[in-house]
């Protein structure tokens, strides 16, 4: 899963403990790649990310799901 966020983004900061718990519960089955949307502008364009936070899920190298904005642990 790729997560585009930024330190200055309130919804991104709100999602940090939710994402950490999600990854911990699925240890070994989900890999997290965090991208700093405040720095990685080119990667944001390349992945068509228009807002923060954005979560992109991949399976076998192909995008299978995408969600933008803060959400609950259940929604994630």
XYZ file of C-alpha atoms in Angstrom, residues 8-63:
56
model
C 1.676 19.610 7.775
C -1.587 17.865 6.763
C -4.053 17.497 9.713
C -6.003 14.565 8.158
C -2.676 12.821 7.433
C -1.580 13.176 11.062
C -4.992 11.895 12.191
C -4.559 8.796 9.992
C -1.070 7.853 11.254
C -2.207 5.746 14.251
C -4.953 4.147 12.127
C -2.471 3.173 9.399
C 0.094 1.956 11.950
C -2.509 -0.303 13.608
C -3.693 -1.567 10.201
C -0.149 -2.537 9.192
C 0.613 -4.081 12.601
C -2.511 -6.276 12.430
C -1.479 -7.512 8.986
C 2.228 -7.910 9.649
C 3.884 -9.844 6.855
C 0.917 -9.589 4.476
C 0.864 -5.836 3.774
C 3.814 -3.617 2.967
C 3.510 0.131 3.505
C 5.317 2.751 1.428
C 4.905 6.304 2.724
C 5.366 9.171 0.290
C 5.737 12.766 1.450
C 3.302 14.717 -0.693
C 5.004 17.950 0.323
C 8.261 16.771 -1.272
C 7.380 14.112 -3.857
C 5.443 16.353 -6.270
C 6.563 14.405 -9.334
C 5.441 11.084 -7.808
C 2.076 12.620 -6.954
C 1.609 13.622 -10.589
C 2.796 10.215 -11.798
C 0.239 8.444 -9.562
C -2.542 11.004 -10.269
C -2.778 12.002 -6.604
C -4.824 15.178 -6.212
C -5.294 15.362 -2.445
C -3.799 14.220 0.846
C -3.917 11.708 2.312
C -4.320 9.263 -0.563
C -4.124 5.507 -0.072
C -3.357 3.241 -3.031
C -3.513 -0.545 -2.674
C -1.628 -2.815 -5.048
C -1.809 -6.559 -5.584
C 0.743 -8.258 -7.801
C 1.951 -4.827 -8.957
C -1.484 -3.609 -10.104
C -3.616 -0.966 -8.424
